[in-house]
Amino acid sequence: MKQDLTIGRPAKVIFFYSLPVILGNVFQQVYNFVDNVIVGRAVGYEALAGVGVTTGMTFLILGFIIGITSGLGVRTAQYFGAGDMAGVRRSIGTSIWICIAISALMTAVALLLADPLLRAMGADESIYRYARDYVIILFAGLSTQTAYNLISSILRAVGDSKTPLYFLVFSSILNVILDLAFMYGAGWGVKGAAIATVLAQFISAAACFIYTFAHYRELRLSREDFRTSWALVNEHVRIGLPMAFQFSITAIGTIFLNAALAGFPAPYIAGFAAANRITGLFAQVPVSFGVAMANFAGQNFGAGKLGRVRQGVRATCVMSMLVCVVASSVLLLFPHQLTSLFVDGADSVADIFDASRRYLRVSASLYPFLFLIFIFRNALQGIGRPFWPLMGGVGELVIRAITSFILPQRFGYTGVIYVDCLSWVLACLILAVAYYFIMMRKGRRAISA
């Protein structure tokens, strides 16, 4: 199922490579969607608000892990595009060592900072205990997240976007089954939701590693492949760390947002959490196009086919905008129906619906900026230019930090919504300008050469 992304019509190659990634990410979001539905219905809207207020914290840590593993995968893709299978195996061995170290460090840091961060955000006592129970268990199981994201990035780097889908579907179904067993059957509440997530990810990651090295003989590692060097580590970290920091910087901005949100009543927080899950579900299409673009650009950059990278970016932008029109229309036309999945007889159900509807209306109007972010960000990462994606994340952080102290106080809950959505605009502009200037400069160098 490996695929050489350096041949074939770019639009067709990216589309069919993206399909399994889209299905996998949508399935993951459907699981997150269902997980929140089960929490809201089994425990109550305060528990849903508690889980929702941890979004920035979990993204801070998990985003760092997703970023570092994605960056490591880009380097593997470049080796694969150059036809260097020995380099691919050395890259995988080096990536495993890096992820072991990162996983241990991030677990310790996350567990130490979880409670202080929740307190600093000013979470109301009615939701604090739910938030703490949920996030502590998730952070204790970070190694399972790291393992799954690493093996998925390795497979996608060599053109296999189907196997990660199969194991993600397996993990999500198992997760839902464990959710129902732990929350309804055992009565463990949000603790049960977190335990179910960690356990399902552990089983899926272990199975995916076993399958990969059994199925792909050329990817089987020898002792020699684990004998890395500081030069090789630096080669991987140079791409991986900026991608990791970019995710974490974005997450810090989300923490500012959550801190501003924490001062509102629980029904508004629950409505925001529900709407955020809804928009996140539709955003998985451009996220998936971004994953495809990172590996497409990585392989073609490794093969020296820069013009093909440009063609791929143009085609992916067009596909993303078509999806954006459909997604925005659904958010505007069916906000009540979508939000009703999360609440069942809550005392403040009218406020929850109002909060969700207002968020969906604003986000739908600014969706094009969010959709394009993933294309330009991942194209830059694929050609080995992680600095500008990092700067895009810094731009998001700056705008969220400034607006989170101004807009909510001046415009109330509507201000919180704009804190989230205006950051998309600035990040998109930074990334688009950086991409076009870098590609223009590279084009001139190619012509002069």
Tab-separated table of N, CA and C in Angstrom, residues 42-174:
chain	number	residue	atom	x	y	z
A	42	ALA	N	-24.665	11.227	29.864
A	42	ALA	CA	-24.494	10.282	30.964
A	42	ALA	C	-24.189	10.976	32.281
A	43	VAL	N	-23.449	12.101	32.226
A	43	VAL	CA	-23.022	12.766	33.455
A	43	VAL	C	-23.720	14.114	33.647
A	44	GLY	N	-23.895	14.880	32.551
A	44	GLY	CA	-24.559	16.173	32.663
A	44	GLY	C	-23.799	17.266	31.948
A	45	TYR	N	-24.463	18.420	31.758
A	45	TYR	CA	-23.842	19.480	30.987
A	45	TYR	C	-22.662	20.114	31.716
A	46	GLU	N	-22.617	20.033	33.070
A	46	GLU	CA	-21.458	20.553	33.791
A	46	GLU	C	-20.216	19.707	33.503
A	47	ALA	N	-20.417	18.391	33.374
A	47	ALA	CA	-19.304	17.519	32.998
A	47	ALA	C	-18.840	17.835	31.584
A	48	LEU	N	-19.783	18.090	30.672
A	48	LEU	CA	-19.440	18.475	29.304
A	48	LEU	C	-18.645	19.773	29.310
A	49	ALA	N	-19.060	20.727	30.136
A	49	ALA	CA	-18.329	21.985	30.253
A	49	ALA	C	-16.935	21.752	30.816
A	50	GLY	N	-16.816	20.830	31.781
A	50	GLY	CA	-15.514	20.512	32.366
A	50	GLY	C	-14.556	19.932	31.337
A	51	VAL	N	-15.052	19.011	30.522
A	51	VAL	CA	-14.228	18.444	29.461
A	51	VAL	C	-13.885	19.523	28.430
A	52	GLY	N	-14.859	20.373	28.106
A	52	GLY	CA	-14.640	21.415	27.110
A	52	GLY	C	-13.597	22.433	27.531
A	53	VAL	N	-13.538	22.759	28.812
A	53	VAL	CA	-12.612	23.790	29.262
A	53	VAL	C	-11.166	23.293	29.261
A	54	THR	N	-10.967	21.986	29.123
A	54	THR	CA	-9.607	21.431	29.069
A	54	THR	C	-9.044	21.411	27.654
A	55	THR	N	-9.818	21.864	26.669
A	55	THR	CA	-9.394	21.754	25.272
A	55	THR	C	-8.030	22.382	25.032
A	56	GLY	N	-7.825	23.581	25.533
A	56	GLY	CA	-6.549	24.256	25.320
A	56	GLY	C	-5.399	23.523	25.976
A	57	MET	N	-5.620	23.026	27.193
A	57	MET	CA	-4.565	22.305	27.911
A	57	MET	C	-4.160	21.022	27.186
A	58	THR	N	-5.145	20.246	26.782
A	58	THR	CA	-4.837	18.979	26.119
A	58	THR	C	-4.186	19.236	24.763
A	59	PHE	N	-4.653	20.283	24.061
A	59	PHE	CA	-4.056	20.610	22.775
A	59	PHE	C	-2.619	21.104	22.938
A	60	LEU	N	-2.331	21.767	24.046
A	60	LEU	CA	-0.975	22.241	24.319
A	60	LEU	C	0.008	21.076	24.331
A	61	ILE	N	-0.373	19.996	25.018
A	61	ILE	CA	0.516	18.845	25.162
A	61	ILE	C	0.400	17.911	23.952
A	62	LEU	N	-0.830	17.532	23.617
A	62	LEU	CA	-1.018	16.602	22.500
A	62	LEU	C	-0.602	17.239	21.177
A	63	GLY	N	-0.826	18.551	21.042
A	63	GLY	CA	-0.411	19.243	19.831
A	63	GLY	C	1.099	19.208	19.657
A	64	PHE	N	1.837	19.328	20.749
A	64	PHE	CA	3.294	19.233	20.680
A	64	PHE	C	3.703	17.861	20.160
A	65	ILE	N	3.048	16.823	20.664
A	65	ILE	CA	3.360	15.461	20.243
A	65	ILE	C	2.991	15.242	18.775
A	66	ILE	N	1.818	15.722	18.380
A	66	ILE	CA	1.394	15.597	16.977
A	66	ILE	C	2.375	16.333	16.069
A	67	GLY	N	2.803	17.520	16.493
A	67	GLY	CA	3.730	18.306	15.692
A	67	GLY	C	5.083	17.634	15.529
A	68	ILE	N	5.643	17.119	16.626
A	68	ILE	CA	6.966	16.500	16.551
A	68	ILE	C	6.928	15.236	15.705
A	69	THR	N	5.879	14.427	15.856
A	69	THR	CA	5.798	13.198	15.061
A	69	THR	C	5.544	13.516	13.583
A	70	SER	N	4.780	14.558	13.307
A	70	SER	CA	4.564	14.966	11.918
A	70	SER	C	5.857	15.443	11.286
A	71	GLY	N	6.644	16.202	12.035
A	71	GLY	CA	7.930	16.678	11.529
A	71	GLY	C	8.896	15.543	11.252
A	72	LEU	N	8.921	14.556	12.143
A	72	LEU	CA	9.775	13.391	11.924
A	72	LEU	C	9.341	12.648	10.665
A	73	GLY	N	8.027	12.588	10.434
A	73	GLY	CA	7.513	11.934	9.242
A	73	GLY	C	7.894	12.657	7.964
A	74	VAL	N	7.990	13.994	8.009
A	74	VAL	CA	8.403	14.766	6.834
A	74	VAL	C	9.810	14.365	6.410
A	75	ARG	N	10.706	14.221	7.383
A	75	ARG	CA	12.085	13.823	7.037
A	75	ARG	C	12.099	12.418	6.438
A	76	THR	N	11.286	11.516	6.976
A	76	THR	CA	11.184	10.170	6.420
A	76	THR	C	10.659	10.221	4.987
A	77	ALA	N	9.666	11.074	4.743
A	77	ALA	CA	9.102	11.215	3.395
A	77	ALA	C	10.147	11.726	2.407
A	78	GLN	N	11.011	12.637	2.851
A	78	GLN	CA	12.046	13.164	1.967
A	78	GLN	C	13.035	12.066	1.580
A	79	TYR	N	13.407	11.221	2.539
A	79	TYR	CA	14.269	10.078	2.225
A	79	TYR	C	13.569	9.130	1.241
A	80	PHE	N	12.285	8.881	1.476
A	80	PHE	CA	11.549	7.967	0.605
A	80	PHE	C	11.447	8.533	-0.807
A	81	GLY	N	11.174	9.826	-0.934
A	81	GLY	CA	11.086	10.459	-2.240
A	81	GLY	C	12.403	10.402	-2.992
A	82	ALA	N	13.527	10.426	-2.260
A	82	ALA	CA	14.847	10.337	-2.883
A	82	ALA	C	15.238	8.895	-3.197
A	83	GLY	N	14.391	7.922	-2.812
A	83	GLY	CA	14.675	6.515	-3.077
A	83	GLY	C	15.701	5.897	-2.152
A	84	ASP	N	15.923	6.495	-0.992
A	84	ASP	CA	16.933	6.027	-0.030
A	84	ASP	C	16.249	5.231	1.090
A	85	MET	N	16.061	3.908	0.892
A	85	MET	CA	15.365	3.098	1.893
A	85	MET	C	16.205	2.886	3.147
A	86	ALA	N	17.524	2.838	2.997
A	86	ALA	CA	18.376	2.764	4.189
A	86	ALA	C	18.198	4.025	5.038
A	87	GLY	N	18.100	5.165	4.359
A	87	GLY	CA	17.839	6.416	5.066
A	87	GLY	C	16.483	6.418	5.737
A	88	VAL	N	15.475	5.817	5.083
A	88	VAL	CA	14.146	5.703	5.675
A	88	VAL	C	14.220	4.931	6.990
A	89	ARG	N	14.934	3.792	6.992
A	89	ARG	CA	15.025	2.980	8.210
A	89	ARG	C	15.796	3.709	9.311
A	90	ARG	N	16.868	4.384	8.946
A	90	ARG	CA	17.609	5.160	9.956
A	90	ARG	C	16.746	6.286	10.509
A	91	SER	N	15.941	6.877	9.635
A	91	SER	CA	15.041	7.944	10.071
A	91	SER	C	14.019	7.410	11.070
A	92	ILE	N	13.486	6.218	10.809
A	92	ILE	CA	12.506	5.621	11.719
A	92	ILE	C	13.155	5.303	13.069
A	93	GLY	N	14.354	4.723	13.038
A	93	GLY	CA	15.042	4.414	14.284
A	93	GLY	C	15.327	5.657	15.111
A	94	THR	N	15.791	6.704	14.446
A	94	THR	CA	16.057	7.970	15.135
A	94	THR	C	14.771	8.566	15.692
A	95	SER	N	13.698	8.479	14.932
A	95	SER	CA	12.404	9.017	15.376
A	95	SER	C	11.907	8.309	16.623
A	96	ILE	N	12.118	7.003	16.693
A	96	ILE	CA	11.686	6.256	17.869
A	96	ILE	C	12.431	6.735	19.118
A	97	TRP	N	13.755	6.907	19.007
A	97	TRP	CA	14.515	7.407	20.161
A	97	TRP	C	14.038	8.795	20.590
A	98	ILE	N	13.825	9.669	19.615
A	98	ILE	CA	13.368	11.023	19.935
A	98	ILE	C	12.018	10.980	20.640
A	99	CYS	N	11.108	10.132	20.150
A	99	CYS	CA	9.760	10.071	20.724
A	99	CYS	C	9.755	9.479	22.127
A	100	ILE	N	10.654	8.531	22.404
A	100	ILE	CA	10.760	7.991	23.766
A	100	ILE	C	11.145	9.107	24.737
A	101	ALA	N	12.148	9.897	24.346
A	101	ALA	CA	12.598	10.991	25.215
A	101	ALA	C	11.520	12.058	25.376
A	102	ILE	N	10.901	12.450	24.257
A	102	ILE	CA	9.865	13.483	24.297
A	102	ILE	C	8.672	13.026	25.117
A	103	SER	N	8.260	11.779	24.961
A	103	SER	CA	7.100	11.252	25.674
A	103	SER	C	7.314	11.282	27.183
A	104	ALA	N	8.497	10.854	27.628
A	104	ALA	CA	8.788	10.849	29.063
A	104	ALA	C	8.794	12.270	29.624
A	105	LEU	N	9.420	13.187	28.897
A	105	LEU	CA	9.502	14.569	29.354
A	105	LEU	C	8.131	15.232	29.394
A	106	MET	N	7.346	15.065	28.337
A	106	MET	CA	6.051	15.725	28.259
A	106	MET	C	5.063	15.163	29.283
A	107	THR	N	5.147	13.873	29.576
A	107	THR	CA	4.261	13.295	30.590
A	107	THR	C	4.528	13.924	31.944
A	108	ALA	N	5.807	14.039	32.305
A	108	ALA	CA	6.167	14.632	33.596
A	108	ALA	C	5.726	16.092	33.671
A	109	VAL	N	5.986	16.857	32.621
A	109	VAL	CA	5.617	18.278	32.603
A	109	VAL	C	4.101	18.450	32.667
A	110	ALA	N	3.382	17.643	31.888
A	110	ALA	CA	1.924	17.775	31.826
A	110	ALA	C	1.279	17.474	33.173
A	111	LEU	N	1.733	16.431	33.844
A	111	LEU	CA	1.150	16.078	35.139
A	111	LEU	C	1.446	17.139	36.190
A	112	LEU	N	2.610	17.770	36.096
A	112	LEU	CA	2.961	18.821	37.055
A	112	LEU	C	2.153	20.100	36.834
A	113	LEU	N	1.858	20.396	35.567
A	113	LEU	CA	1.207	21.672	35.244
A	113	LEU	C	-0.316	21.600	35.181
A	114	ALA	N	-0.880	20.399	35.175
A	114	ALA	CA	-2.324	20.257	34.959
A	114	ALA	C	-3.140	21.057	35.979
A	115	ASP	N	-2.909	20.817	37.246
A	115	ASP	CA	-3.714	21.493	38.278
A	115	ASP	C	-3.453	23.001	38.315
A	116	PRO	N	-2.184	23.461	38.309
A	116	PRO	CA	-1.953	24.912	38.287
A	116	PRO	C	-2.593	25.623	37.097
A	117	LEU	N	-2.571	24.973	35.921
A	117	LEU	CA	-3.173	25.602	34.750
A	117	LEU	C	-4.680	25.738	34.908
A	118	LEU	N	-5.323	24.695	35.414
A	118	LEU	CA	-6.773	24.767	35.629
A	118	LEU	C	-7.117	25.867	36.613
A	119	ARG	N	-6.331	25.985	37.685
A	119	ARG	CA	-6.575	27.039	38.677
A	119	ARG	C	-6.350	28.415	38.070
A	120	ALA	N	-5.280	28.534	37.276
A	120	ALA	CA	-4.970	29.829	36.671
A	120	ALA	C	-6.040	30.267	35.688
A	121	MET	N	-6.683	29.290	35.048
A	121	MET	CA	-7.737	29.611	34.086
A	121	MET	C	-9.019	30.059	34.778
A	122	GLY	N	-9.103	29.855	36.091
A	122	GLY	CA	-10.275	30.301	36.839
A	122	GLY	C	-11.515	29.462	36.621
A	123	ALA	N	-11.320	28.160	36.394
A	123	ALA	CA	-12.467	27.273	36.178
A	123	ALA	C	-13.369	27.249	37.411
A	124	ASP	N	-14.665	27.374	37.189
A	124	ASP	CA	-15.643	27.344	38.279
A	124	ASP	C	-15.588	25.994	38.991
A	125	GLU	N	-15.820	25.997	40.301
A	125	GLU	CA	-15.737	24.760	41.092
A	125	GLU	C	-16.723	23.706	40.602
A	126	SER	N	-17.843	24.120	40.013
A	126	SER	CA	-18.839	23.161	39.545
A	126	SER	C	-18.326	22.317	38.389
A	127	ILE	N	-17.332	22.831	37.666
A	127	ILE	CA	-16.783	22.068	36.543
A	127	ILE	C	-15.321	21.686	36.757
A	128	TYR	N	-14.676	22.277	37.775
A	128	TYR	CA	-13.243	22.038	37.993
A	128	TYR	C	-12.944	20.560	38.223
A	129	ARG	N	-13.721	19.910	39.072
A	129	ARG	CA	-13.418	18.506	39.415
A	129	ARG	C	-13.538	17.602	38.200
A	130	TYR	N	-14.499	17.896	37.320
A	130	TYR	CA	-14.633	17.100	36.092
A	130	TYR	C	-13.415	17.325	35.188
A	131	ALA	N	-13.013	18.578	35.056
A	131	ALA	CA	-11.875	18.910	34.195
A	131	ALA	C	-10.598	18.242	34.700
A	132	ARG	N	-10.373	18.302	36.006
A	132	ARG	CA	-9.136	17.733	36.562
A	132	ARG	C	-9.111	16.207	36.410
A	133	ASP	N	-10.198	15.551	36.737
A	133	ASP	CA	-10.256	14.090	36.602
A	133	ASP	C	-9.953	13.651	35.170
A	134	TYR	N	-10.511	14.377	34.229
A	134	TYR	CA	-10.370	14.010	32.819
A	134	TYR	C	-8.939	14.212	32.329
A	135	VAL	N	-8.374	15.374	32.625
A	135	VAL	CA	-7.101	15.733	32.023
A	135	VAL	C	-5.932	14.977	32.658
A	136	ILE	N	-5.989	14.678	33.948
A	136	ILE	CA	-4.897	13.962	34.606
A	136	ILE	C	-4.723	12.574	34.001
A	137	ILE	N	-5.826	11.880	33.748
A	137	ILE	CA	-5.747	10.533	33.181
A	137	ILE	C	-5.234	10.585	31.748
A	138	LEU	N	-5.707	11.556	30.967
A	138	LEU	CA	-5.210	11.692	29.593
A	138	LEU	C	-3.704	11.940	29.568
A	139	PHE	N	-3.225	12.814	30.440
A	139	PHE	CA	-1.801	13.132	30.460
A	139	PHE	C	-0.964	11.943	30.922
A	140	ALA	N	-1.492	11.144	31.830
A	140	ALA	CA	-0.759	9.960	32.291
A	140	ALA	C	-0.555	8.955	31.156
A	141	GLY	N	-1.428	8.989	30.146
A	141	GLY	CA	-1.334	8.059	29.030
A	141	GLY	C	-0.763	8.662	27.771
A	142	LEU	N	0.063	9.708	27.897
A	142	LEU	CA	0.601	10.395	26.713
A	142	LEU	C	1.443	9.484	25.822
A	143	SER	N	2.108	8.502	26.416
A	143	SER	CA	2.970	7.630	25.612
A	143	SER	C	2.172	6.871	24.554
A	144	THR	N	0.909	6.567	24.845
A	144	THR	CA	0.088	5.862	23.855
A	144	THR	C	-0.226	6.772	22.670
A	145	GLN	N	-0.496	8.052	22.947
A	145	GLN	CA	-0.723	9.031	21.884
A	145	GLN	C	0.528	9.181	21.028
A	146	THR	N	1.682	9.250	21.684
A	146	THR	CA	2.942	9.418	20.958
A	146	THR	C	3.196	8.237	20.032
A	147	ALA	N	3.003	7.035	20.548
A	147	ALA	CA	3.261	5.827	19.757
A	147	ALA	C	2.346	5.769	18.541
A	148	TYR	N	1.058	6.052	18.741
A	148	TYR	CA	0.132	5.967	17.604
A	148	TYR	C	0.447	7.024	16.551
A	149	ASN	N	0.712	8.256	16.977
A	149	ASN	CA	0.997	9.318	16.007
A	149	ASN	C	2.306	9.074	15.267
A	150	LEU	N	3.296	8.479	15.942
A	150	LEU	CA	4.562	8.191	15.282
A	150	LEU	C	4.385	7.152	14.184
A	151	ILE	N	3.753	6.029	14.498
A	151	ILE	CA	3.615	4.979	13.488
A	151	ILE	C	2.720	5.446	12.337
A	152	SER	N	1.729	6.282	12.627
A	152	SER	CA	0.877	6.826	11.557
A	152	SER	C	1.676	7.740	10.642
A	153	SER	N	2.540	8.579	11.217
A	153	SER	CA	3.334	9.500	10.391
A	153	SER	C	4.341	8.739	9.540
A	154	ILE	N	4.882	7.645	10.066
A	154	ILE	CA	5.821	6.820	9.301
A	154	ILE	C	5.115	6.207	8.092
A	155	LEU	N	3.949	5.637	8.319
A	155	LEU	CA	3.204	5.007	7.234
A	155	LEU	C	2.808	6.028	6.167
A	156	ARG	N	2.338	7.198	6.587
A	156	ARG	CA	1.936	8.213	5.619
A	156	ARG	C	3.142	8.760	4.858
A	157	ALA	N	4.300	8.778	5.502
A	157	ALA	CA	5.510	9.265	4.839
A	157	ALA	C	5.899	8.392	3.652
A	158	VAL	N	5.614	7.090	3.737
A	158	VAL	CA	5.939	6.188	2.630
A	158	VAL	C	4.727	5.967	1.727
A	159	GLY	N	3.722	6.831	1.869
A	159	GLY	CA	2.592	6.823	0.947
A	159	GLY	C	1.433	5.938	1.334
A	160	ASP	N	1.464	5.327	2.522
A	160	ASP	CA	0.373	4.457	2.958
A	160	ASP	C	-0.554	5.243	3.878
A	161	SER	N	-1.645	5.726	3.323
A	161	SER	CA	-2.615	6.470	4.138
A	161	SER	C	-3.792	5.597	4.543
A	162	LYS	N	-3.797	4.334	4.120
A	162	LYS	CA	-4.930	3.448	4.412
A	162	LYS	C	-4.785	2.723	5.746
A	163	THR	N	-3.590	2.204	6.028
A	163	THR	CA	-3.403	1.446	7.267
A	163	THR	C	-3.703	2.284	8.511
A	164	PRO	N	-3.228	3.549	8.612
A	164	PRO	CA	-3.615	4.358	9.776
A	164	PRO	C	-5.125	4.503	9.911
A	165	LEU	N	-5.829	4.561	8.763
A	165	LEU	CA	-7.299	4.645	8.811
A	165	LEU	C	-7.887	3.407	9.467
A	166	TYR	N	-7.445	2.230	9.059
A	166	TYR	CA	-8.012	0.996	9.589
A	166	TYR	C	-7.839	0.916	11.103
A	167	PHE	N	-6.652	1.271	11.573
A	167	PHE	CA	-6.410	1.178	13.005
A	167	PHE	C	-7.093	2.303	13.779
A	168	LEU	N	-7.282	3.446	13.126
A	168	LEU	CA	-8.022	4.530	13.772
A	168	LEU	C	-9.493	4.158	13.931
A	169	VAL	N	-10.066	3.544	12.897
A	169	VAL	CA	-11.458	3.083	12.990
A	169	VAL	C	-11.592	2.062	14.106
A	170	PHE	N	-10.652	1.131	14.149
A	170	PHE	CA	-10.666	0.125	15.214
A	170	PHE	C	-10.581	0.780	16.593
A	171	SER	N	-9.663	1.741	16.737
A	171	SER	CA	-9.485	2.425	18.014
A	171	SER	C	-10.732	3.198	18.423
A	172	SER	N	-11.351	3.888	17.456
A	172	SER	CA	-12.523	4.710	17.770
A	172	SER	C	-13.723	3.863	18.178
A	173	ILE	N	-13.939	2.757	17.465
A	173	ILE	CA	-15.047	1.867	17.828
A	173	ILE	C	-14.819	1.279	19.218
A	174	LEU	N	-13.585	0.831	19.460
A	174	LEU	CA	-13.258	0.299	20.785
A	174	LEU	C	-13.440	1.366	21.856
